[in-house]
Short mmCIF file of C-alpha atoms in Angstrom, two decimals:
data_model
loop_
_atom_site.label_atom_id
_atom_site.label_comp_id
_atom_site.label_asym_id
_atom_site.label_seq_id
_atom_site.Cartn_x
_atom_site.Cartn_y
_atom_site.Cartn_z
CA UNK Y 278 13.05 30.09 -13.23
CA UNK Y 279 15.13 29.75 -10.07
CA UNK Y 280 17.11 32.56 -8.26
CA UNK Y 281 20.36 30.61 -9.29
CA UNK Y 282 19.07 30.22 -12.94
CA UNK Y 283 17.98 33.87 -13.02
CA UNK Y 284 21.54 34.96 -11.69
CA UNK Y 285 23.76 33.05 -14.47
CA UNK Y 286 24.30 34.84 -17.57
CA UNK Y 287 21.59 34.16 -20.58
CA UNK Y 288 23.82 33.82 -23.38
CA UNK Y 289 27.38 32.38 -23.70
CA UNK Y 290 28.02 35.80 -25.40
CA UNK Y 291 28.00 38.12 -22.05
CA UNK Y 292 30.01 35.26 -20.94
CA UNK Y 293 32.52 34.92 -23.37
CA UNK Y 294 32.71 38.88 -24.42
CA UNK Y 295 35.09 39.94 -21.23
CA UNK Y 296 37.10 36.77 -21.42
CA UNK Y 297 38.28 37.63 -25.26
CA UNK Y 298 39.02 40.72 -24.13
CA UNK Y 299 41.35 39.99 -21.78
CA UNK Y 300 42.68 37.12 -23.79
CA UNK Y 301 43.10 39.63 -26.34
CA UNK Y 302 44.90 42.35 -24.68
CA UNK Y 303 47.01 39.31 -22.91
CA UNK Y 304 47.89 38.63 -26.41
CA UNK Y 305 48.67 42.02 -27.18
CA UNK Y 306 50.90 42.21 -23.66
CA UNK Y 307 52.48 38.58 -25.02
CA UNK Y 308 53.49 40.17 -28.50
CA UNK Y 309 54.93 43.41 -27.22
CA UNK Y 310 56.84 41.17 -24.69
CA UNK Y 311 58.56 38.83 -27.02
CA UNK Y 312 58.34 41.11 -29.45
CA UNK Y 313 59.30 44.17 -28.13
CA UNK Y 314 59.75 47.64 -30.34
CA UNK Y 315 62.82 47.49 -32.60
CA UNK Y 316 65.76 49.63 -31.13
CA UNK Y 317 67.42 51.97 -33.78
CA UNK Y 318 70.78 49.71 -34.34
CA UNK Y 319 73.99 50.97 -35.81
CA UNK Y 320 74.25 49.43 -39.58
CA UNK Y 321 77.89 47.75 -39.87
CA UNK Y 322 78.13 47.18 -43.35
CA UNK Y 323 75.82 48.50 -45.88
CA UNK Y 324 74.91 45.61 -48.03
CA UNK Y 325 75.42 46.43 -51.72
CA UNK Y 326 71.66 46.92 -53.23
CA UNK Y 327 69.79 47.31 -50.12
CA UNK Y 328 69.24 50.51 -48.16
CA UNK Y 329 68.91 50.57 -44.15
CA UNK Y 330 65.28 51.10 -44.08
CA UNK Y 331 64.24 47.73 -46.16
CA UNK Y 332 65.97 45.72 -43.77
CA UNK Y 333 64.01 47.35 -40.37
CA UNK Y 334 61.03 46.82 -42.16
CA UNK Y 335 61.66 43.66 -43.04
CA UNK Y 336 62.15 42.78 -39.32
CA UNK Y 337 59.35 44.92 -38.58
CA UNK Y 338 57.42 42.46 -41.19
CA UNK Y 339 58.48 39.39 -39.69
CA UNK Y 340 57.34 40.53 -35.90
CA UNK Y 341 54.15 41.78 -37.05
CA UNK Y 342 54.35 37.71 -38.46
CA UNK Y 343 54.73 36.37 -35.27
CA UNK Y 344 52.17 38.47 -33.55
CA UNK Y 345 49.71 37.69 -35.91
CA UNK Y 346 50.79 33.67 -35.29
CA UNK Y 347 50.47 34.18 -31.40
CA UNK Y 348 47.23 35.88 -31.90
CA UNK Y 349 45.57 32.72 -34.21
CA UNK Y 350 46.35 30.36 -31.03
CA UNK Y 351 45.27 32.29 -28.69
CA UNK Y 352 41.91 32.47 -30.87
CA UNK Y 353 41.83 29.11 -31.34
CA UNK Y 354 42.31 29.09 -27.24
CA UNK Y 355 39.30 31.22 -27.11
CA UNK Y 356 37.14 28.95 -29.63
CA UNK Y 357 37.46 26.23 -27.41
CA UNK Y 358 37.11 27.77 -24.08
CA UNK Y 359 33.22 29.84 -25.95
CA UNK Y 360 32.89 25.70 -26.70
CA UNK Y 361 33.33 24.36 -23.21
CA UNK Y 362 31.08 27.14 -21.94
CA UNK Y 363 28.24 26.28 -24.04
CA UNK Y 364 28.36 22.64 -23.10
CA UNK Y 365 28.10 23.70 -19.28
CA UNK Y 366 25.31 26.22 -20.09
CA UNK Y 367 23.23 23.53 -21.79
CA UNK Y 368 23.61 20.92 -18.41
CA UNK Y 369 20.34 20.92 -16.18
CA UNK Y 370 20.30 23.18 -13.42
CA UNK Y 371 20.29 21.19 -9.77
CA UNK Y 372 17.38 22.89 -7.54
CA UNK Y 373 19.28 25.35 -5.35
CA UNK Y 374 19.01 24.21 -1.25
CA UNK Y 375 15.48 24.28 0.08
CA UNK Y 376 13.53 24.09 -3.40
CA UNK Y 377 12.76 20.82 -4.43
CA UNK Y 378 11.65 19.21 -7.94
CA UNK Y 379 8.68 17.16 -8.23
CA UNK Y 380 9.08 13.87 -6.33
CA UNK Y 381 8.95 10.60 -8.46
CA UNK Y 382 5.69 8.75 -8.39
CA UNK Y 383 6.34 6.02 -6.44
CA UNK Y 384 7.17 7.93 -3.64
CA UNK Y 385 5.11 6.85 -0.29
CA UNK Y 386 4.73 8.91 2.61
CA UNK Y 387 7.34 8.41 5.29
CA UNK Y 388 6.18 4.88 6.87
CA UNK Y 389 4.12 5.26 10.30
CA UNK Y 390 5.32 2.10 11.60
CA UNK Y 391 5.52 2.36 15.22
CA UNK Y 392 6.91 -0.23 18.04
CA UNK Y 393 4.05 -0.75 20.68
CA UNK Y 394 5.04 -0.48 23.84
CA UNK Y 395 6.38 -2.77 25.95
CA UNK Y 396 3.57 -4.35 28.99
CA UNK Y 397 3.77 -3.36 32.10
CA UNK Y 398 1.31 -5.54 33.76
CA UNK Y 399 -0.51 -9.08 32.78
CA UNK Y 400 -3.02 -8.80 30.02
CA UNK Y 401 -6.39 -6.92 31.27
CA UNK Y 402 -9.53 -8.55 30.29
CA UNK Y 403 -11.10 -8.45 27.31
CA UNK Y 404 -14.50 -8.15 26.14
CA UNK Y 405 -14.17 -9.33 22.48
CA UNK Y 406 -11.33 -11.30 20.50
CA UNK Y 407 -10.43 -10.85 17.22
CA UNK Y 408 -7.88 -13.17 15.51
CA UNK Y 409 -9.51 -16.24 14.14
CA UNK Y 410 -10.83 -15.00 10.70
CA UNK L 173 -32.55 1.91 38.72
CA UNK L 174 -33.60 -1.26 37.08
CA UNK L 175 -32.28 -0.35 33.23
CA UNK L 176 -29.02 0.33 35.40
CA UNK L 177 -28.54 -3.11 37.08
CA UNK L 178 -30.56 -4.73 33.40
CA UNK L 179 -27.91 -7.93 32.47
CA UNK L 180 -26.15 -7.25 29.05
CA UNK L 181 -28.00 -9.68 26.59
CA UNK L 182 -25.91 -12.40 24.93
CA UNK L 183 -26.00 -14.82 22.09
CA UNK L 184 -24.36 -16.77 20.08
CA UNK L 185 -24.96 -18.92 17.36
CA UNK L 186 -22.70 -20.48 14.71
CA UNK L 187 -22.80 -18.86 11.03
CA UNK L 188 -20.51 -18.92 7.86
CA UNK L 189 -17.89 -21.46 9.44
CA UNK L 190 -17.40 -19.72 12.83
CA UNK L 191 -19.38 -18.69 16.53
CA UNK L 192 -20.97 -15.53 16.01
CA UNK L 193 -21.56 -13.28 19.50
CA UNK L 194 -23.87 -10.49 20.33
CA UNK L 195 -23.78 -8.34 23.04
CA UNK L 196 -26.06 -5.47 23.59
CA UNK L 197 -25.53 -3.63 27.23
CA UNK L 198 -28.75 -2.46 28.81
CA UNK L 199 -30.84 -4.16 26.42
CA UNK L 200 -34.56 -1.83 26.12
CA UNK L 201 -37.17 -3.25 25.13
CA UNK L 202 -36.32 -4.09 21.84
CA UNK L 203 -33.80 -5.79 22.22
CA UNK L 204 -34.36 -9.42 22.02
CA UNK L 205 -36.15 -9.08 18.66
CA UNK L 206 -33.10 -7.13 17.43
CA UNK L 207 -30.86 -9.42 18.21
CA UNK L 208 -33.22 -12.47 16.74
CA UNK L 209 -33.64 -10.37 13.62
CA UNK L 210 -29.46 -10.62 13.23
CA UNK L 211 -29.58 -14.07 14.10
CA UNK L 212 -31.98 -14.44 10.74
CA UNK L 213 -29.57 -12.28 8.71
CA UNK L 214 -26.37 -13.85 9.46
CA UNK L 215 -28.80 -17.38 8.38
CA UNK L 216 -29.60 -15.42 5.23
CA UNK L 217 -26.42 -13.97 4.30
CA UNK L 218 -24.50 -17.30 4.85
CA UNK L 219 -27.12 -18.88 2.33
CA UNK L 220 -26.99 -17.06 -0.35
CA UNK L 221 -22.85 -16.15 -0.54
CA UNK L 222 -21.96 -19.86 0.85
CA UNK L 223 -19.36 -21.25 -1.59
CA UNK L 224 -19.76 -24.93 0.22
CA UNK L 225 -22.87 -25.27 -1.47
CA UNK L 226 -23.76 -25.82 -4.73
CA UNK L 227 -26.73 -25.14 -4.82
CA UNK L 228 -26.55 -22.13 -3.16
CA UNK L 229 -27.26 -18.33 -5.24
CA UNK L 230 -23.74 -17.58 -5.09
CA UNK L 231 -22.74 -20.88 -6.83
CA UNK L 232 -25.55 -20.82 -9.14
CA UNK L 233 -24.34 -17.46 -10.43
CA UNK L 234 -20.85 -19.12 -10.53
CA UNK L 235 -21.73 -21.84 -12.65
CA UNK L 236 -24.59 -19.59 -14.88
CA UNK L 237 -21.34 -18.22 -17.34
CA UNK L 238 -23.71 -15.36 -18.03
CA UNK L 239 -26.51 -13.09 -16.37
CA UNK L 240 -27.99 -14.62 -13.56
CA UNK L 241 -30.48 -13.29 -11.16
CA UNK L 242 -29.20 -13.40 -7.42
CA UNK L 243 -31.46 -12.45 -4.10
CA UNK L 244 -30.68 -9.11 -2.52
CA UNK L 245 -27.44 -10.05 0.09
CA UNK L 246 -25.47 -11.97 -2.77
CA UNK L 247 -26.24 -8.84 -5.38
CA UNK L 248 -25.21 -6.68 -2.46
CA UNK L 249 -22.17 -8.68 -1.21
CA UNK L 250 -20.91 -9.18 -5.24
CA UNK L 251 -21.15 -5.50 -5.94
CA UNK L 252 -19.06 -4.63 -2.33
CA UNK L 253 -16.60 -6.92 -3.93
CA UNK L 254 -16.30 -5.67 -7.28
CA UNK L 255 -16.09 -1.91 -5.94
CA UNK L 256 -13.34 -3.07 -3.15
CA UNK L 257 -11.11 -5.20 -6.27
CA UNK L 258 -10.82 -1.61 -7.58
CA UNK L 259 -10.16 0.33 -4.69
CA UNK L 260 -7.53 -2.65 -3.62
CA UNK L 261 -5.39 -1.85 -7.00
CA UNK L 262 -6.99 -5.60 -8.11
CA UNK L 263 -5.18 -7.22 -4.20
CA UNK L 264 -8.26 -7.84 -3.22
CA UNK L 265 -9.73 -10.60 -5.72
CA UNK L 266 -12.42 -12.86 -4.95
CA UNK L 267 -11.42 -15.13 -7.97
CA UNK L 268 -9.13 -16.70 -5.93
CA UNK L 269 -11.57 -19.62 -5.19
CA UNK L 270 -10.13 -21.87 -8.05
CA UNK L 271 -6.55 -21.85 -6.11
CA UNK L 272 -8.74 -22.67 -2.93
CA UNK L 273 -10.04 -25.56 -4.75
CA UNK L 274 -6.59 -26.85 -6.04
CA UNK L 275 -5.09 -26.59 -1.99
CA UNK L 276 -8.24 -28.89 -0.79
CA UNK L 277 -10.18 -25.79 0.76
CA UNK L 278 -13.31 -27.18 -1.35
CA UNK L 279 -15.27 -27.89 1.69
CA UNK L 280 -15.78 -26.52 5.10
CA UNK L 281 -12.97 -28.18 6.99
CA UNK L 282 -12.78 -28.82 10.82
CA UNK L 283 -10.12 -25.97 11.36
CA UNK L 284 -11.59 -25.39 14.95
CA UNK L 285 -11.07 -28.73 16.25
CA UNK L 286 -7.37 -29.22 15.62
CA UNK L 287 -4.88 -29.20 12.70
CA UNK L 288 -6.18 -29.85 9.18
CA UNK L 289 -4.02 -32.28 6.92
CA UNK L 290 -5.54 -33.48 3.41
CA UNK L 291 -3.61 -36.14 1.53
CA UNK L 292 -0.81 -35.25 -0.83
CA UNK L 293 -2.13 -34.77 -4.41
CA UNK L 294 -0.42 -36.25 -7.40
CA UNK L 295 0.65 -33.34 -8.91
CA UNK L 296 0.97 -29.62 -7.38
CA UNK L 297 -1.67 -27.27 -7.28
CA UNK L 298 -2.81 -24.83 -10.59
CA UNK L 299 -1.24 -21.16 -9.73
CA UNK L 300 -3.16 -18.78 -11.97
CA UNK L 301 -1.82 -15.55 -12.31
CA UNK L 302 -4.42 -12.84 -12.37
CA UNK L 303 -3.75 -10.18 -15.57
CA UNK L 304 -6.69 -9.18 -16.26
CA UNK L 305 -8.93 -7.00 -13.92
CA UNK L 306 -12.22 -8.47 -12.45
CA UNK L 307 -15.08 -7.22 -14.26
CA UNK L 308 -18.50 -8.22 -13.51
CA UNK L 309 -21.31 -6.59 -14.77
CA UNK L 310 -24.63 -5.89 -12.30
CA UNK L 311 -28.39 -5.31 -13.71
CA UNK L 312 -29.73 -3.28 -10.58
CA UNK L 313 -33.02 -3.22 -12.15
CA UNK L 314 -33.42 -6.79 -12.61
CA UNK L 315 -31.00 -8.09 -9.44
CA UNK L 316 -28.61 -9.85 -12.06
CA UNK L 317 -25.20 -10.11 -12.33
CA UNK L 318 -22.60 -12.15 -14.84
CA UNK L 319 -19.71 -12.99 -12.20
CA UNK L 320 -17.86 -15.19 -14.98
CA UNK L 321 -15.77 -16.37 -16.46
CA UNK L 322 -14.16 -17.21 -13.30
CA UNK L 323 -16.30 -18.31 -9.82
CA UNK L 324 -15.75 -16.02 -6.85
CA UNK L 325 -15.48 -16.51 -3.34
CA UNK L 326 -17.30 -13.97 -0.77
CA UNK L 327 -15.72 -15.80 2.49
CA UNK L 328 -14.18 -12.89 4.01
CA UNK L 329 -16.22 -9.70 2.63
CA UNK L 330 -19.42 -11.32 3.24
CA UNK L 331 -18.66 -12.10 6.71
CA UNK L 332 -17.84 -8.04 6.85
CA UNK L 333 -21.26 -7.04 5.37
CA UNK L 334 -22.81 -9.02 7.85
CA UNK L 335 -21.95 -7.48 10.51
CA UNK L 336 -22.18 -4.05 8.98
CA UNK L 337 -26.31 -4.83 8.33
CA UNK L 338 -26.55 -6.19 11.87
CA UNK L 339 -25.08 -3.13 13.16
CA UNK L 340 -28.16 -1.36 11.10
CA UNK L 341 -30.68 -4.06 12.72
CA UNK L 342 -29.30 -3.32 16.17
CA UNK L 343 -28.86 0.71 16.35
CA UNK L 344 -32.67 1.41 16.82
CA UNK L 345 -32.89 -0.43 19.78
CA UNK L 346 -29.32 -0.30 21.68
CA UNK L 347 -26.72 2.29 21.83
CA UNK L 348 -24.27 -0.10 23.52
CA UNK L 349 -23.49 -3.37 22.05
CA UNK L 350 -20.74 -5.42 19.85
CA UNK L 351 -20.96 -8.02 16.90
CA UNK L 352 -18.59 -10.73 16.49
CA UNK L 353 -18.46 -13.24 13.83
CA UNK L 354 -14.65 -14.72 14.09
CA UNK L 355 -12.55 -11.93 13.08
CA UNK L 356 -14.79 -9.47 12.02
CA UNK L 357 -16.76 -7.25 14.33
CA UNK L 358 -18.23 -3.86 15.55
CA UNK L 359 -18.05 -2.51 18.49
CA UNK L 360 -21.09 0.70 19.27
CA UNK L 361 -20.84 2.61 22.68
CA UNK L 362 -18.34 3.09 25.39
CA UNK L 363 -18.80 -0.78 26.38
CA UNK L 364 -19.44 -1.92 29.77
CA UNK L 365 -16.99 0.07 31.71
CA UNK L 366 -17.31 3.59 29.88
CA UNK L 367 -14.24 3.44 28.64
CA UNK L 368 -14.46 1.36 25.42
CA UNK L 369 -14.92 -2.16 24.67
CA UNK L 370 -12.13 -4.29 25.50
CA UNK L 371 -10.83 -6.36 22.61
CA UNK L 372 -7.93 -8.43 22.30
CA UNK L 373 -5.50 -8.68 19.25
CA UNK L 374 -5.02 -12.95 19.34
CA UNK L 375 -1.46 -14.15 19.03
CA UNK L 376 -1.52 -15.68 15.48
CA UNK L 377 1.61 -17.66 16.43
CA UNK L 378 -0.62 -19.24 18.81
CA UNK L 379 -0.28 -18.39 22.44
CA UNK L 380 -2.74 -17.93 24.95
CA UNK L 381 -2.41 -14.16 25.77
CA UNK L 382 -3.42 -11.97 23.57
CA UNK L 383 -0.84 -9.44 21.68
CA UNK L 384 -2.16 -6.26 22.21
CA UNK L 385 -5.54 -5.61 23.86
CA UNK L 386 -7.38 -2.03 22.28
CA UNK L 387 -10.01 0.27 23.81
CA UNK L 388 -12.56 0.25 20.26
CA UNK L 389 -15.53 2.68 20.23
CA UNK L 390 -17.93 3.04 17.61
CA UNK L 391 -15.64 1.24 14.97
CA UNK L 392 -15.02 -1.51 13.47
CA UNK L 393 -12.36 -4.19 13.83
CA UNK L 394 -11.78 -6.95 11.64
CA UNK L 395 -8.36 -9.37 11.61
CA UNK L 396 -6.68 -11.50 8.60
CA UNK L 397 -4.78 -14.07 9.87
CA UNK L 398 -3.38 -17.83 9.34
CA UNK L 399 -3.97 -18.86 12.73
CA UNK L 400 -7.06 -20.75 12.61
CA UNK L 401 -7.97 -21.42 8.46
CA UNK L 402 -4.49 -23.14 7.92
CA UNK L 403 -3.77 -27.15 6.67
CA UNK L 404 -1.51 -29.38 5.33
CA UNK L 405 -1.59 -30.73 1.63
CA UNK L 406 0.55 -33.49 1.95
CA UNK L 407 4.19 -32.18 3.39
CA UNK L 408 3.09 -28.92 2.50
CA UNK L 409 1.51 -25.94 4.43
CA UNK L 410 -1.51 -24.10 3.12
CA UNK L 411 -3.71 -21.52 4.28
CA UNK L 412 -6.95 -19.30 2.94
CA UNK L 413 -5.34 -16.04 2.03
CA UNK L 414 -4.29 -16.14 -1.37
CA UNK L 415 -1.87 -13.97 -3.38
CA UNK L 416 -3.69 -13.35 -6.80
CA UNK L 417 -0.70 -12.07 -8.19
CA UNK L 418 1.31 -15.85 -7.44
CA UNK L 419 -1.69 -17.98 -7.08
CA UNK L 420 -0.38 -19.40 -4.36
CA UNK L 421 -0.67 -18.50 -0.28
CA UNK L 422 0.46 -15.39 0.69
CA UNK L 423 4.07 -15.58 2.20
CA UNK L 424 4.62 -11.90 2.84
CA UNK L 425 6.27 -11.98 6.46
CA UNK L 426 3.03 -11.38 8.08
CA UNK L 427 1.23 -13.71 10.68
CA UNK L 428 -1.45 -11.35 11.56
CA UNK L 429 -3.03 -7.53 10.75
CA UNK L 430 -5.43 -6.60 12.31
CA UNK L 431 -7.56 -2.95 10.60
CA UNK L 432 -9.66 -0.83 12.71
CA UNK L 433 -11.89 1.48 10.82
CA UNK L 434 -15.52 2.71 10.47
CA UNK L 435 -16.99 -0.17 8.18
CA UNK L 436 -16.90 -3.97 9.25
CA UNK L 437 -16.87 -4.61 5.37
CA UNK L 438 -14.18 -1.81 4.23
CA UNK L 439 -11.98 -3.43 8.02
CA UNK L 440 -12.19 -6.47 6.28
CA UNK L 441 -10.83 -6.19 2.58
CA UNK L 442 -8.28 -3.69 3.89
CA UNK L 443 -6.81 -6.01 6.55
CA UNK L 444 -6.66 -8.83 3.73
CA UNK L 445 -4.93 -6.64 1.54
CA UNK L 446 -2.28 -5.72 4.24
CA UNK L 447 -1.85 -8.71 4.75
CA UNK L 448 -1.26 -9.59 0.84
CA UNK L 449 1.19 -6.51 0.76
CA UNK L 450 3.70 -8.11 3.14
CA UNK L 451 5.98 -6.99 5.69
CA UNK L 452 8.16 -4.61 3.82
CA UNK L 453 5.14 -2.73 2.57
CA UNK L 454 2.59 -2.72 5.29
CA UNK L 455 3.71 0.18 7.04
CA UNK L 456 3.88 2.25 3.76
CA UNK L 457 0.75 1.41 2.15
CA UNK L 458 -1.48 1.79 5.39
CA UNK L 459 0.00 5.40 5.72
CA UNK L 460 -0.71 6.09 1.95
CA UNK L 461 -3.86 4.75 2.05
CA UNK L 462 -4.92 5.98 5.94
CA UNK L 463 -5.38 2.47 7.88
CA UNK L 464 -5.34 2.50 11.66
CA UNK L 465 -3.80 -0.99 11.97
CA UNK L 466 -1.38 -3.26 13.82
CA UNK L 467 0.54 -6.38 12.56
CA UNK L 468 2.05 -9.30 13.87
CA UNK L 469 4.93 -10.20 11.94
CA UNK L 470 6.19 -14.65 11.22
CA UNK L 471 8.75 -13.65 13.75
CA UNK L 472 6.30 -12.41 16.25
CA UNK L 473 6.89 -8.91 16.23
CA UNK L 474 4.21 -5.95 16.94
CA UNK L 475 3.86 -3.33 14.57
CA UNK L 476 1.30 -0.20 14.11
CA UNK L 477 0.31 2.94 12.98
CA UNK L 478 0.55 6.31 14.74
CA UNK L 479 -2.79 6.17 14.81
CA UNK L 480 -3.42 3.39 16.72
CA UNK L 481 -1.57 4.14 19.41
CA UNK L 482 -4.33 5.94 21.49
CA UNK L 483 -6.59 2.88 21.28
CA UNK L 484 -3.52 0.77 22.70
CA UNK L 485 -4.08 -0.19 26.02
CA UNK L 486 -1.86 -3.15 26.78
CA UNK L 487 0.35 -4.84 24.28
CA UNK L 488 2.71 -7.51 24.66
CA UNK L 489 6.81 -7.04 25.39
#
């Protein structure tokens, strides 16, 4: 295994385990945001058959509904982000600089073709010919 | 003081379609019947793997479709050939003889005394495409082989071996001394001036100076080239070095490569097969394969391998 292969995290999990944290406690931060605590408000007019209490709560519900709302996306968010991860965990690693992967076959040796060099003087005698096969 | 001032002892003699030389520098006493004993091999050698006669061992074994018994230079020479089709990834193919036929290359023609033009033929030469691997099979024990189905041709790689067993004639009785049969030779010792023979690359496009001139020592040198074996069929050019894998002449780019090595016989098939490989590859497959060798390409430019260069004592601009 490579020093680049060794280094990346094994599983998707350790991957994925900090970043639903945060996404969750971003959540959390999103809800309390938009949703902030309900202020104790004066009650103008008591409405006949209902006390004060039923109707915080029943704000208190309906918050509570649109955390809960806010939190499914940002699940689904997280589903799909675990999927994309997985998918680039699967690709092939590229060697890292300097370590290469086994050359294809057909692969020749780098070519030793040479220019001779250029005469200086006429021809020099020769004892034997070759040529005429 | 008289070995010292001995003349160099020279013959020549023509053999398998060509001049022959021998040289041998401060011949001893042996000498002469040396030299006379190579004379008789190159006679024996031609014999036996001539292709220009029918009736010789080599076209007997041709024609035979089946075992055939063959004297000891044609066994020798058919076995070289089968070992260098394998080591040549199947370039090297002496099966090419039935494409030499088709071009008009069916008898010895008069290349040396001027261009070669047979008439135009009704209908273009047979191309066959070689598929299947060259397989002969050899009887050691009884001297046989089965060649067939298709004849073979041992121009080139007999020509090689006979200069590689005249080198083996010669080394008993001279330490300083070349053989040259057109194209092929070996050249043992530091040659007349101490410093290596002198040999001379030919221009292949056909001028008068050489191309490069080497300092060889102790090796072998052997050239492939359409200088000299080239003719006309009709309006169209020919020459002997055939492409198995077209069936036709070899139009790689090349006019010339030249392959200088240990063995006369290995110099030869490997500057053939260069030669086959063409221009683009040349370079490539001489490093991959380690050949010392220098090409002239159609356009007249010199090419070699680093490891030529020491040998390189004059080349042309």
């Amino acid at each position: 295994m490579t020093e680049r292969a060794r280094s990346r995290p094994s599983t998707v999990a350790a991957v994925v385990a900090p970043g639903a944290a945060a996404l969750l406690s971003a959540a959390t931060a999103f809800a309390l945001h938009h949703n902030p605590a309900p202020k104790a408000q004066p009650v103008q007019a008591a409405v006949p058959g209902t006390r004060t209490d039923d109707v915080a709560a029943a704000r208190l519900r309906q918050q509570a509904k649109t955390a809960d709302a806010e939190l499914t996306r940002l699940r689904a968010q997280l589903a799909k982000l675990n999927s994309e991860l997985a998918k680039a965990d699967a690709a092939p690693v590229a060697p890292p600089r300097g370590e290469s992967a086994a050359p294809p076959e057909d692969v020749v040796p780098a070519a030793l073709e040479q220019v001779a060099p250029p005469a200086s003087a006429p021809a020099p005698p020769v004892d034997a010919s070759t040529g005429a096969s | 003081m008289t070995a010292l001032l001995a003349r160099p002892l020279v013959r020549r003699f023509a053999t398998m379609g060509t001049t022959a030389r021998v040289r041998v520098e401060r011949p001893g006493p042996g000498a002469e019947r040396a030299v006379d004993a190579v004379e008789e091999l190159f006679g024996a050698v031609d014999a036996q793997c001539t292709r220009f006669d029918p009736a010789s061992p080599l076209m007997r074994a041709n024609a035979a479709g089946g075992w055939h018994q063959v004297p000891q230079w044609c066994y020798a020479a058919l076995e070289e050939a089968a070992a260098a089709h394998v080591r040549t990834r199947r370039l090297f193919d002496p099966r090419v003889l039935t494409e030499l036929v088709e071009l008009g290359y069916d008898t010895s023609l008069p290349f040396a005394t001027g261009p070669v033009s047979l008439p135009s033929r009704q209908s273009r030469p047979v191309r066959t495409v070689r598929v299947l691997p060259w397989q002969p099979r050899f009887d050691a024990a009884a001297q046989a082989v089965a060649v067939g189905p298709a004849a073979v041709d041992l121009g080139g790689i007999a020509k090689g071996l006979a200069v590689r067993w005249a080198v083996d004639l010669l080394r008993d009785s001279a330490d300083t001394f070349f053989v040259d049969a057109g194209g092929d030779g070996y050249f043992a010792g530091a040659g007349p001036t101490g410093r290596g023979w002198s040999v001379g690359v030919e221009d292949p496009l056909g001028g008068t100076d050489p191309v490069a001139v080497l300092a060889v020592r102790d090796q072998a040198c052997a050239t492939s080239s359409t200088r000299l074996r080239q003719w006309r069929v009709g309006d169209r050019p020919a020459h002997h070095l055939i492409d198995p894998r077209t069936g036709g002449p070899s139009a790689g780019g090349l006019a010339s490569v030249t392959v200088v090595g240990p063995d006369p016989a290995a110099a030869e098939v490997w500057s053939k097969t260069l030669f086959l490989h063409g221009a683009d590859r040349i370079s490539s497959v001489a490093a991959t394969e380690g050949i010392t060798a220098l090409w002239v390409r159609d356009d007249g430019a010199l090419g070699i391998t680093g490891d030529i260069k020491p040998m390189l004592v004059w080349s042309r601009s």
